[in-house]
CSV table of C-alpha atoms in Angstrom, one decimal:
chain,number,residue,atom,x,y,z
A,10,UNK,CA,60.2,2.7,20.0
A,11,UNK,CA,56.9,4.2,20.7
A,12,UNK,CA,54.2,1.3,20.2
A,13,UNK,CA,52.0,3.4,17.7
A,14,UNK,CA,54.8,4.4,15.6
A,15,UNK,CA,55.5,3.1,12.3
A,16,UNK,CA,59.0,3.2,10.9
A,17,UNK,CA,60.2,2.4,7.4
A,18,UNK,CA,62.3,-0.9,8.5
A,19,UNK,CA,63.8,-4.3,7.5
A,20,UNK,CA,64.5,-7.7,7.7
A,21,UNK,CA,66.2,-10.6,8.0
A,22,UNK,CA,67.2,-13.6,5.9
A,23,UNK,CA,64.3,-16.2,5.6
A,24,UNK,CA,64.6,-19.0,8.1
A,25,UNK,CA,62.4,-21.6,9.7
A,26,UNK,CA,61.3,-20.2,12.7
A,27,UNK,CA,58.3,-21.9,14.7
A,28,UNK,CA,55.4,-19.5,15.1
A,29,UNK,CA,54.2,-21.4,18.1
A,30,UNK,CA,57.1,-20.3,20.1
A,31,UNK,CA,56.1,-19.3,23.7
A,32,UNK,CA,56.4,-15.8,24.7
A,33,UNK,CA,58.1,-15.0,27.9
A,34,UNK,CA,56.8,-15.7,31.3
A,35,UNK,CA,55.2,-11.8,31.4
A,36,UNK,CA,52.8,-12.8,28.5
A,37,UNK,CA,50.6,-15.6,30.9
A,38,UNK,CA,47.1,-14.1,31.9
A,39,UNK,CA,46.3,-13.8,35.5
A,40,UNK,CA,42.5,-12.8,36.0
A,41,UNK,CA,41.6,-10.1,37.6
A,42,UNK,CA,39.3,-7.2,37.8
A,43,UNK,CA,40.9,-3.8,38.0
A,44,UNK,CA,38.7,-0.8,40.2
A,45,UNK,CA,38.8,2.4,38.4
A,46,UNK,CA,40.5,5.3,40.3
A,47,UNK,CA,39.5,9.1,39.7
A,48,UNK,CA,38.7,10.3,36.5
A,49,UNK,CA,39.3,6.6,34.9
A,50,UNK,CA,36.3,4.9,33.9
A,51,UNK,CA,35.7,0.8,34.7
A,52,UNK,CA,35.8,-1.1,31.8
A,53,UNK,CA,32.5,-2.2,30.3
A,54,UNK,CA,32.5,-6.2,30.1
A,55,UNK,CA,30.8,-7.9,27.0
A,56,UNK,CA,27.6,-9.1,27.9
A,57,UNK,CA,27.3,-12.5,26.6
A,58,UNK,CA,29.2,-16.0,27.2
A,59,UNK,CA,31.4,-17.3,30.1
A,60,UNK,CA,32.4,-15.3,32.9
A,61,UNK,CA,35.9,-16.5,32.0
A,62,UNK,CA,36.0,-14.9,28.9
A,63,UNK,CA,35.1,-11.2,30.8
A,64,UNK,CA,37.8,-10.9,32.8
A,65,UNK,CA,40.2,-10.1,30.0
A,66,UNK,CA,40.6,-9.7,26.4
A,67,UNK,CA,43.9,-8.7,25.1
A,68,UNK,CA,43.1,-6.9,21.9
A,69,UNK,CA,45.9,-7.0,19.1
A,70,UNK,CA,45.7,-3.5,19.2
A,71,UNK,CA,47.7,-1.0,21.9
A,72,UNK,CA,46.2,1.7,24.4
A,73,UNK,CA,47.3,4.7,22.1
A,74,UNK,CA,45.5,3.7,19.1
A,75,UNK,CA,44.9,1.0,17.1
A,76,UNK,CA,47.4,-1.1,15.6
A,77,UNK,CA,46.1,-2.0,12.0
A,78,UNK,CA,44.8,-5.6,11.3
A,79,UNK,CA,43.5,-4.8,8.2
A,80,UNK,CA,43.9,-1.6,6.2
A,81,UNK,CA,40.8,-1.9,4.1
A,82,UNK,CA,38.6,-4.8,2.6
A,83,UNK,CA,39.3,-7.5,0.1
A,84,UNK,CA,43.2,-7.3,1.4
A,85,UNK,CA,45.4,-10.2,2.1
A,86,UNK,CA,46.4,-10.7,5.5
A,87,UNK,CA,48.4,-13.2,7.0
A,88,UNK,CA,48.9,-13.7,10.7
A,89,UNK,CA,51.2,-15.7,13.1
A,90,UNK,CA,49.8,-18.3,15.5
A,91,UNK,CA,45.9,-18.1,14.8
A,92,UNK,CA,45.1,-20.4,17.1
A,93,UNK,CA,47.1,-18.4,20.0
A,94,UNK,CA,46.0,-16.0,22.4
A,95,UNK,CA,46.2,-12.5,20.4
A,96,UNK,CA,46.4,-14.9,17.2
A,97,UNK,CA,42.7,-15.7,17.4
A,98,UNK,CA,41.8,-12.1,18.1
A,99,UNK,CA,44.0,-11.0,15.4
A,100,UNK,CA,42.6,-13.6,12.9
A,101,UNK,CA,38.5,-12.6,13.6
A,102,UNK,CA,39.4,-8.8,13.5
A,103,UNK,CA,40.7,-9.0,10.4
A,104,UNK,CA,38.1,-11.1,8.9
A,105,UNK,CA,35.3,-8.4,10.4
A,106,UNK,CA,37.3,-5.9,8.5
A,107,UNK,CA,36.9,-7.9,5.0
A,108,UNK,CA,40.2,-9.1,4.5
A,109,UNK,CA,40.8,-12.0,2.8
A,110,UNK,CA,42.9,-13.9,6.2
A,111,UNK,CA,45.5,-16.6,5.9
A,112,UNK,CA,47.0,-17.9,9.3
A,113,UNK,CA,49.7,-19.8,10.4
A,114,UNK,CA,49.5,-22.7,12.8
A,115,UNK,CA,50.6,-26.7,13.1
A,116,UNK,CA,48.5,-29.7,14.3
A,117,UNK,CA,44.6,-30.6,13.7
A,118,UNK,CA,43.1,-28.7,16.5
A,119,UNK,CA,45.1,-25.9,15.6
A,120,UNK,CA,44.0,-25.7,12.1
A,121,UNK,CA,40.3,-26.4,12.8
A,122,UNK,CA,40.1,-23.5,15.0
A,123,UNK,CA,41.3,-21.2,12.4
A,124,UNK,CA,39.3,-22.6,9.5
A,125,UNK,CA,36.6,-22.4,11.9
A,126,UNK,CA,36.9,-18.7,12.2
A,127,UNK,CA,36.7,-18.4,8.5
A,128,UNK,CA,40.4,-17.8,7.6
A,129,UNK,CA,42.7,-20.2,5.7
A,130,UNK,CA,44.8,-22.2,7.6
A,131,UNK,CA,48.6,-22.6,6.4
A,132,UNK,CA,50.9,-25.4,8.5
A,133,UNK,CA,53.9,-23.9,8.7
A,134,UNK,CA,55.7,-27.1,9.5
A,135,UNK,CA,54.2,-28.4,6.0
A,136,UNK,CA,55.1,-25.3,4.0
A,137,UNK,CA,58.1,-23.2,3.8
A,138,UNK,CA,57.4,-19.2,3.6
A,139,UNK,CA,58.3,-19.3,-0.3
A,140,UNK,CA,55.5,-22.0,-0.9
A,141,UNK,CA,52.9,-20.4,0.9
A,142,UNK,CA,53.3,-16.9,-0.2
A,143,UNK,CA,53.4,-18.7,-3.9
A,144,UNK,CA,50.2,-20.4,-3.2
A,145,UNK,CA,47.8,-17.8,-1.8
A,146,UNK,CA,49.2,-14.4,-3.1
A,147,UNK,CA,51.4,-15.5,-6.5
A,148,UNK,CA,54.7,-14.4,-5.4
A,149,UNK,CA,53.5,-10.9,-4.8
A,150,UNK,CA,53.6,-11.3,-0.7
A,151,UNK,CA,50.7,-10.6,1.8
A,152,UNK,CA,49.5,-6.9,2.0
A,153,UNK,CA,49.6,-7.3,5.9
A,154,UNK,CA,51.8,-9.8,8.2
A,155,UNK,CA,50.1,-9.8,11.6
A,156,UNK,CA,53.2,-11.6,13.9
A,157,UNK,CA,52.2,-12.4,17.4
A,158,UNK,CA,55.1,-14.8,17.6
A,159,UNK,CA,57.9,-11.9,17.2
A,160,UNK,CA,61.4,-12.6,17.7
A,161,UNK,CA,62.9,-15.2,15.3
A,162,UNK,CA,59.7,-15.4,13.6
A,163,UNK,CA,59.9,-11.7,12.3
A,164,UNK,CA,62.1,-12.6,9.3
A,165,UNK,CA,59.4,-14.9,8.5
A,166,UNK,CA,56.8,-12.1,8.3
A,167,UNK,CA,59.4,-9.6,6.6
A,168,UNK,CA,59.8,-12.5,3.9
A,169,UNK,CA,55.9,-13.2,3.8
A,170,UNK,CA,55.2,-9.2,2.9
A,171,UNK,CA,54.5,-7.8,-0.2
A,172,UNK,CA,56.6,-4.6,-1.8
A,173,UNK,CA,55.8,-1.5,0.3
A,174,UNK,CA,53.7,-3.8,3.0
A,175,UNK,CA,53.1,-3.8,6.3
A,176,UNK,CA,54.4,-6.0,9.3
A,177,UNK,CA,52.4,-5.8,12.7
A,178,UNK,CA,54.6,-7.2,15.9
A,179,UNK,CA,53.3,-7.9,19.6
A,180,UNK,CA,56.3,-9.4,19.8
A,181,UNK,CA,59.7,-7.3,18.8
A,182,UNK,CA,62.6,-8.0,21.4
A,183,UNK,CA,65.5,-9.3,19.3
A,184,UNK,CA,68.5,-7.5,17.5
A,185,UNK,CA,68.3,-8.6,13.8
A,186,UNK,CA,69.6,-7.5,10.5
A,187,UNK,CA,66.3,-5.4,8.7
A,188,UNK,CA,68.0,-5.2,5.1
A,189,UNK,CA,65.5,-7.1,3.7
A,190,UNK,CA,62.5,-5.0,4.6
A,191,UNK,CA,64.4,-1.8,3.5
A,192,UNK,CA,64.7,-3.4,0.5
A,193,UNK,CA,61.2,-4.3,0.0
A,194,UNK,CA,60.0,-1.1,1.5
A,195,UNK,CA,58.0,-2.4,4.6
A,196,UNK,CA,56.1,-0.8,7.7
A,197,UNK,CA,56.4,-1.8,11.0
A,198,UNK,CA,54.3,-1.1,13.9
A,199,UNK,CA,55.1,-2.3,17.1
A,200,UNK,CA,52.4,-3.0,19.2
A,201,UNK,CA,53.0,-2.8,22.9
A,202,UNK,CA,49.2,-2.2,25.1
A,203,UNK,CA,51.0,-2.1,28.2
A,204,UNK,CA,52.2,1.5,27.8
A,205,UNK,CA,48.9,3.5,28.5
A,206,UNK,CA,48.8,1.2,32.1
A,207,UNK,CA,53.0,1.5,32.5
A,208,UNK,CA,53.0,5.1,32.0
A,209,UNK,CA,49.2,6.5,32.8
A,210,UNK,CA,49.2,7.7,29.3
A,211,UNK,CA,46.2,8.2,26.4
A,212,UNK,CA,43.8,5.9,29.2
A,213,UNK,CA,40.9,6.8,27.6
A,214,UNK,CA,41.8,6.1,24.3
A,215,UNK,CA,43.4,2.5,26.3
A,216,UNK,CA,39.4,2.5,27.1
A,217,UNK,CA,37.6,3.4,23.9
A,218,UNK,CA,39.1,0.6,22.5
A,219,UNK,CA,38.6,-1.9,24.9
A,220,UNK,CA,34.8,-0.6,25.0
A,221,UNK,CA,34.8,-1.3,21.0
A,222,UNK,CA,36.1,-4.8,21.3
A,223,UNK,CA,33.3,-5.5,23.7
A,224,UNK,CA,31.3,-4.4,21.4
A,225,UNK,CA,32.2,-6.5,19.1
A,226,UNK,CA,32.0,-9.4,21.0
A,227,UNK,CA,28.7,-8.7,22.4
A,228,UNK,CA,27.9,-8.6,18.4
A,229,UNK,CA,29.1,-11.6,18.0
A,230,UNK,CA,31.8,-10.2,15.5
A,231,UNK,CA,34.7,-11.9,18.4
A,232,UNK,CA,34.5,-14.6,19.9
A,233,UNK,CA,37.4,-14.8,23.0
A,234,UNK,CA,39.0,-18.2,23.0
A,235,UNK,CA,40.3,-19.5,26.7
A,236,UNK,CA,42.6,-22.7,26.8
A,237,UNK,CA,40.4,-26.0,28.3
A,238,UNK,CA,42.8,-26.2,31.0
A,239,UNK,CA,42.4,-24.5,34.1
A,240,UNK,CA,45.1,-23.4,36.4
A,241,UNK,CA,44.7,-21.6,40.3
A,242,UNK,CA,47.2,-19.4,41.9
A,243,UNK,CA,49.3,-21.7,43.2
A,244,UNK,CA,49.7,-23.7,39.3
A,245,UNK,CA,51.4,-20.9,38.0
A,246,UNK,CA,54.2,-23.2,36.8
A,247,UNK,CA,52.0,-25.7,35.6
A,248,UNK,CA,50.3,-22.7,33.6
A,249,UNK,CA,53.6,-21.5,32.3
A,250,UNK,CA,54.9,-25.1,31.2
A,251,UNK,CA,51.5,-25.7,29.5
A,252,UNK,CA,52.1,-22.5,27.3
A,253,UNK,CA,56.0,-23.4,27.0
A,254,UNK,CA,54.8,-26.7,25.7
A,255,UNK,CA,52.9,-25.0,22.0
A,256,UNK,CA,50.3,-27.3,23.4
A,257,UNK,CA,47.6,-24.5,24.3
A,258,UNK,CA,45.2,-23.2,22.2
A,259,UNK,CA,44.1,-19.3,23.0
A,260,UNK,CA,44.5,-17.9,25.9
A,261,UNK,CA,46.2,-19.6,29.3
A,262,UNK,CA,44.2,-18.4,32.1
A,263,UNK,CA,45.1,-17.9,35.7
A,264,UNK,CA,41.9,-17.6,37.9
A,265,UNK,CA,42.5,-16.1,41.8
């Protein structure tokens, strides 16, 4: 599937998956700087903060245009693992938009950081998908599911959406049954930024939106957020158990 393409799709049966889950091994974050080639333009880093935080910024959106994290203000979003490294991204882009955000998460610090960006936090552990979606939207489902956990976790999302919604995935590598979201009608986009780098396609557009982001940031709109723990070249086990662990909170970096 194409990452900018939306599809009329569905879901599974609603199940307790944990949206702290660790994506694979291909998900850590080494740092580095990349030196633009021909026509290719460098990209501009945000000004302000932590010269950590400029090395990289995955943006929950993909090089060949932006994956939706809000359609339009005042709408009720919901996103998987705030607290994570897209999570946090997707949680303050959506909240710069004017949606009304919900986030999922589990344990204090966790939580914190996503009431601190403004959104409400919702423990999954504490609260099945029924009792959340009955609290904060009356039965009637999120407008937008934002899932940076994936897999398992998507039936959750598909369960969480309201009639004709929409589901956003950074994560989409399973096989599942998708009856339930053709039953209720639901978009999916699959977001996959690796595409314009994998297959030297829509680059610029890859750039304009990594140039807006930095914007952003240097606004103040979106703040990165860097795990406390530090990791070298040679702790890139270490790195990998800490994110395996649902111990880390936004993004495990890899400095060389």
């Amino acid at each position: 599937m194409s990452s900018d393409q939306h599809i009329k799709t569905a879901g599974a049966s609603d199940a307790d998956h944990d949206p702290e889950r660790i994506r694979p091994r291909g998900q850590l974050c080494p740092r580095r700087t990349r030196q633009a080639a021909g026509r290719r333009r460098p990209r501009r880093r945000p000004r302000q903060g932590d010269q950590r935080e400029h090395r990289r910024h995955d943006d929950p959106r993909d090089g060949q245009g932006p994956a939706p994290v809000a359609r339009s203000a005042g709408q009720k979003v919901l996103v998987h693992g705030g607290a994570g490294g897209v999570g946090h991204l997707a949680v303050q882009l959506a909240l710069h938009k004017g949606a009304e955000v919900f986030s999922t998460g589990t344990g204090a610090a966790k939580l914190a950081r996503i009431e601190g960006y403004g959104a409400r936090p919702i423990d999954y552990r504490a609260q099945s998908v029924a009792d959340y979606v009955n609290a904060h939207t009356d039965g009637a489902g999120f407008d937008m599911v934002f899932d940076t956990v994936g897999g398992q976790n998507m039936a959750n999302s598909f369960a969480a959406a309201a009639l004709n919604g929409d589901v956003v995935t950074t994560v989409a590598l399973l096989e599942m049954d998708l009856s339930t979201a053709h039953f209720r009608g639901l978009s999916l986009h699959v977001v996959f930024m690796l595409i314009p780098m994998l297959n030297d396609f829509r680059r610029e557009t890859h750039g304009a939106i990594l140039a807006e982001l930095a914007r952003l940031i240097d606004a103040g709109a979106v703040t990165p957020l860097l795990d406390d723990r530090r990791f070298g070249l040679g702790d890139v086990d270490a790195a990998y158990a800490h994110l395996k662990s649902g111990k880390a909170i936004g993004k495990v970096v890899i400095e060389l």
